[in-house]
Tab-separated table of C-alpha atoms in Angstrom:
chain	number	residue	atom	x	y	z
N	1261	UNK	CA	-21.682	4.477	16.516
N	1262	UNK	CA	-23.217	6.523	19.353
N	1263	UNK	CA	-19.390	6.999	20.858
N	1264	UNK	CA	-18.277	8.227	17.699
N	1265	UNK	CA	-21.295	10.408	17.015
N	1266	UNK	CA	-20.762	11.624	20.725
N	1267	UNK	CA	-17.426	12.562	20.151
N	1268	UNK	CA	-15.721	9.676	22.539
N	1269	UNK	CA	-13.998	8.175	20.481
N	1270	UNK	CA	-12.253	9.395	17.357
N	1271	UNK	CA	-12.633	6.326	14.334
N	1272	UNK	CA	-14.415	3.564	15.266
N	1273	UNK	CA	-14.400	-0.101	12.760
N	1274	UNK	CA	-17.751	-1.214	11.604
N	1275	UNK	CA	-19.027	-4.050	10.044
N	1276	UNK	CA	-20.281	-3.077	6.121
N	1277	UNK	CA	-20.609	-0.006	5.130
N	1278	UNK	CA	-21.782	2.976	6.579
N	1279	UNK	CA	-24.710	5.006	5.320
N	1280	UNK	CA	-25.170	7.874	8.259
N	1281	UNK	CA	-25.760	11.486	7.166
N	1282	UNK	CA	-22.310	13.215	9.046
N	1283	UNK	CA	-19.987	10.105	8.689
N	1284	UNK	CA	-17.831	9.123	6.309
N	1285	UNK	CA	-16.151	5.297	5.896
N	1286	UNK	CA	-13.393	3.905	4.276
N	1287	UNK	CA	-12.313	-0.310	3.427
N	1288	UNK	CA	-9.947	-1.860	6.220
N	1289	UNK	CA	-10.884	-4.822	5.416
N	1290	UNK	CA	-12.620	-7.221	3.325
N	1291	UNK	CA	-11.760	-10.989	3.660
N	1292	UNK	CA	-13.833	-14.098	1.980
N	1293	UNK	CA	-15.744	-16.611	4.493
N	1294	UNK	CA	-13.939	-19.995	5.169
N	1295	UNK	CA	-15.210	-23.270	6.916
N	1296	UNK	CA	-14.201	-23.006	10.524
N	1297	UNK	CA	-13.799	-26.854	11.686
N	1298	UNK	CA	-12.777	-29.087	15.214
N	1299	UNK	CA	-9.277	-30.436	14.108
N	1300	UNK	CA	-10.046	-33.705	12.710
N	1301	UNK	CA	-13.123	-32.946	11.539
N	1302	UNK	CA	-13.667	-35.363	7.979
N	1303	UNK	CA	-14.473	-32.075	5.876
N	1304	UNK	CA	-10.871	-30.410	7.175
N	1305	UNK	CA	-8.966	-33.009	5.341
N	1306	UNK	CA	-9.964	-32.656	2.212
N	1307	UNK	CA	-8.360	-30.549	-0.076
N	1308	UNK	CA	-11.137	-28.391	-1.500
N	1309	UNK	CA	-14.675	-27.985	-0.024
N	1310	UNK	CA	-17.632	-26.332	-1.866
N	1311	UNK	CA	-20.661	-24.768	0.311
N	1312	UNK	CA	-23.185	-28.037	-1.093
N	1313	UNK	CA	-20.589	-30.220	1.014
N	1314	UNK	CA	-22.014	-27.947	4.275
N	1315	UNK	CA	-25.655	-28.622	3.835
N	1316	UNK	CA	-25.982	-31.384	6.226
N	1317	UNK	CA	-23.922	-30.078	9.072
N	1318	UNK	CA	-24.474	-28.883	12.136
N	1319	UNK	CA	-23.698	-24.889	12.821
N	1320	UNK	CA	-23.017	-22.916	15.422
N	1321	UNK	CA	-23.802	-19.099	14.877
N	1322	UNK	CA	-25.041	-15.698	16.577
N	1323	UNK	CA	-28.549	-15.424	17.528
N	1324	UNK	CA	-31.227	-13.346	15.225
N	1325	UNK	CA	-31.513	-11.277	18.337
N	1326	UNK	CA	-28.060	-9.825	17.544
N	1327	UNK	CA	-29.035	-8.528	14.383
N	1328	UNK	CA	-25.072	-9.472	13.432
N	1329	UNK	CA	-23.580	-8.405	10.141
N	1330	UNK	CA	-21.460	-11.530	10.076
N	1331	UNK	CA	-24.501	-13.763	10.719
N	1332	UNK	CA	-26.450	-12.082	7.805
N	1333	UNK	CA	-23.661	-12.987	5.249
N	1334	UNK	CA	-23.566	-16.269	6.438
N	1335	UNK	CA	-27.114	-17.650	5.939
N	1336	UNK	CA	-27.038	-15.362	2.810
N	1337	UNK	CA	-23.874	-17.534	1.815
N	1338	UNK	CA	-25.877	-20.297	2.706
N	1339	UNK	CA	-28.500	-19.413	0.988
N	1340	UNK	CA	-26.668	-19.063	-2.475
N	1341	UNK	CA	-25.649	-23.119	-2.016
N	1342	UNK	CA	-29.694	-23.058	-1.791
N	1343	UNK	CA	-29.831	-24.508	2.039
N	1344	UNK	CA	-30.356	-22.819	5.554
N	1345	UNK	CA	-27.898	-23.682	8.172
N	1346	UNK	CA	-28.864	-26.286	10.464
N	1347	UNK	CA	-28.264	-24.344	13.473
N	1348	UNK	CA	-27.863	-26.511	16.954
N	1349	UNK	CA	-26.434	-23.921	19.016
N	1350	UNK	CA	-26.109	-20.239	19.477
N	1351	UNK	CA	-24.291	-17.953	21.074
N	1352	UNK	CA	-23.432	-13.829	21.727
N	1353	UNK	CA	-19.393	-13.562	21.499
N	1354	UNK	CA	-17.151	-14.939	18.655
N	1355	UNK	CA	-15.246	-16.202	20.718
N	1356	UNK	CA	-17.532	-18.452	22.467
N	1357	UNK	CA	-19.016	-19.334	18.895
N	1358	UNK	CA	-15.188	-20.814	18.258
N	1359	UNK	CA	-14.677	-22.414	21.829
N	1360	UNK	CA	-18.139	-24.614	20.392
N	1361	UNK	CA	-16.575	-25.143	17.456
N	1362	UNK	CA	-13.742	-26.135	19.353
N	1363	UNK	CA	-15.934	-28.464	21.553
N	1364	UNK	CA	-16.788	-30.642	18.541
N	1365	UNK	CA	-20.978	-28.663	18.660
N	1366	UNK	CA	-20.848	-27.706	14.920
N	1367	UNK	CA	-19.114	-25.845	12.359
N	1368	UNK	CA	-18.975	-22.327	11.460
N	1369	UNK	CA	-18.336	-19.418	8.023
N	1370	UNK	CA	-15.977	-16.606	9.647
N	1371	UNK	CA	-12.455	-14.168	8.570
N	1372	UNK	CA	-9.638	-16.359	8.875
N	1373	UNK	CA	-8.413	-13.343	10.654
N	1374	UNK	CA	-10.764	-13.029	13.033
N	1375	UNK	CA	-9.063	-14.915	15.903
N	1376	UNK	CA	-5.902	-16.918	16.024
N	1377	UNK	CA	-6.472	-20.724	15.350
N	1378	UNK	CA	-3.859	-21.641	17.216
N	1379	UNK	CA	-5.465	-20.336	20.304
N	1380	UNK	CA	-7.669	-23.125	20.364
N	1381	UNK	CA	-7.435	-26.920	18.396
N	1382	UNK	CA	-9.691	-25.598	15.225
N	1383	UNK	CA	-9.011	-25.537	12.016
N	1384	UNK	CA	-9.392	-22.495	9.013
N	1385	UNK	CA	-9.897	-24.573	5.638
N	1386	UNK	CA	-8.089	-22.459	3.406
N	1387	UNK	CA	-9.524	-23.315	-0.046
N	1388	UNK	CA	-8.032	-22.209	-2.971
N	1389	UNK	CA	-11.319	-20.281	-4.264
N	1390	UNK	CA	-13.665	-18.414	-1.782
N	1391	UNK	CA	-16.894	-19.076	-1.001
N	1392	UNK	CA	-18.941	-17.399	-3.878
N	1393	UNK	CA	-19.631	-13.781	-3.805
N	1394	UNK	CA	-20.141	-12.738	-0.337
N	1395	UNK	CA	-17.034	-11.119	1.296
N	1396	UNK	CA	-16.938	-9.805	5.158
N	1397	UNK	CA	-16.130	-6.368	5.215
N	1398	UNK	CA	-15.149	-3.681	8.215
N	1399	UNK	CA	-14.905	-0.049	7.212
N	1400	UNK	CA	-13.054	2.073	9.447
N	1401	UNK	CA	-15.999	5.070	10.196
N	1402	UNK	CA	-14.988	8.746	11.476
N	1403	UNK	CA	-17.299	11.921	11.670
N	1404	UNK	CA	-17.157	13.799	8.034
N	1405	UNK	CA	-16.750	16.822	8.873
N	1406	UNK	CA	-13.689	16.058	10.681
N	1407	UNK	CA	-11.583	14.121	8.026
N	1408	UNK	CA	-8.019	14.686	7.666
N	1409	UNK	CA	-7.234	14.492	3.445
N	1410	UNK	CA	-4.465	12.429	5.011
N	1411	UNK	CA	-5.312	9.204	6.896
N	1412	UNK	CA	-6.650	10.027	10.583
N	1413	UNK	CA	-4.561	7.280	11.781
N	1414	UNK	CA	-1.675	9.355	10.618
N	1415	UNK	CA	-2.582	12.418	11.470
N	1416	UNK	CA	-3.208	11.497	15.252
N	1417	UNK	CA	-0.078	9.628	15.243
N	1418	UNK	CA	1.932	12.428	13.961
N	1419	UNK	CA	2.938	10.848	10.847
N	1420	UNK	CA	1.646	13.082	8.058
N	1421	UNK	CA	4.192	14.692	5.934
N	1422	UNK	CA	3.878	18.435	7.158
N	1423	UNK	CA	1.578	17.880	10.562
N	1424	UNK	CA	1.276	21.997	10.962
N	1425	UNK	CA	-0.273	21.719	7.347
N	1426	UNK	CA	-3.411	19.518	9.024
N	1427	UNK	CA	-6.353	21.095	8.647
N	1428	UNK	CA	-7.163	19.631	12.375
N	1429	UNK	CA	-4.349	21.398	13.277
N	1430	UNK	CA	-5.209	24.568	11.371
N	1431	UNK	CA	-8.569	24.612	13.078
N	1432	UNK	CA	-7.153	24.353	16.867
N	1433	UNK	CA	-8.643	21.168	17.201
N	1434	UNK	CA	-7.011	17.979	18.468
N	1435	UNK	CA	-5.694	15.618	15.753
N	1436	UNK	CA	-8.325	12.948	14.938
């Protein structure tokens, strides 16, 4: 936020909403949590899971210290299915949370979009109904006061239907 707020960057994504006085947010996207598993993991075969079926395994998430969005909705997920995760290792990047995954350390709740699967041998079950009520969203964030009525993406890219219409354009200011 403080590159945005500093004027270094132009739109910035952010996990959940945003509730700052001068910014404004908009959905990107919003996906359900699915069961991230090692490939031939027993739960990855079956053909539908519900959270109860996780109680008893092993997890591999962010650390508290991180203060992650993601992590929040998880044990809050978790929490629904009335259990905590059992939690055997942490760790600060996603991706490293999937390369443990990976490694056969525990499971994990993430976006099916968040990385590609094929990248490394894990699996995103893919259940027919989402988990229950908790969704992972990102809102794309930009300062208010700066907001194009059209999308800034457009704007910046030149793709609005009159760009010398803009009111960034109006106002001598770069496109946002």
């Amino acid at each position: 936020m403080g590159a945005l707020l500093d004027r270094r960057i132009d739109i910035g994504l952010v996990p959940g909403s945003l509730q700052l006085e001068g910014m404004e947010s908009e959905m990107f996207v919003s996906s359900p949590l699915a069961p991230v598993f090692p490939r031939g993991h027993r739960l990855a075969a079956r053909r539908s899971i519900r959270l109860e079926d996780l109680t008893s395994e092993a997890f591999v998430l962010f650390p508290t210290s991180l203060q992650s969005h993601l992590l929040e909705i998880v044990t809050a997920t978790c929490a629904d299915a009335g259990f905590a995760p059992n939690v055997v290792q942490e760790a600060h990047h996603l991706h490293t949370v999937l390369a443990l995954v990976d490694a056969g350390v525990g499971l994990n709740l993430a976006q099916p979009w968040v990385a590609r699967a094929d990248a490394m041998d894990i699996s995103f079950f893919a259940s027919g109904k989402p988990f229950p009520n908790r969704r992972s969203d990102f809102c794309q964030a930009l300062r208010q006061y700066e907001q194009c009525p059209k999308s800034p993406v457009d704007c910046r890219n030149g793709k609005t239907a009159r760009s010398d219409t803009c009111p960034c354009r109006q106002l001598s200011q770069p496109p946002h």
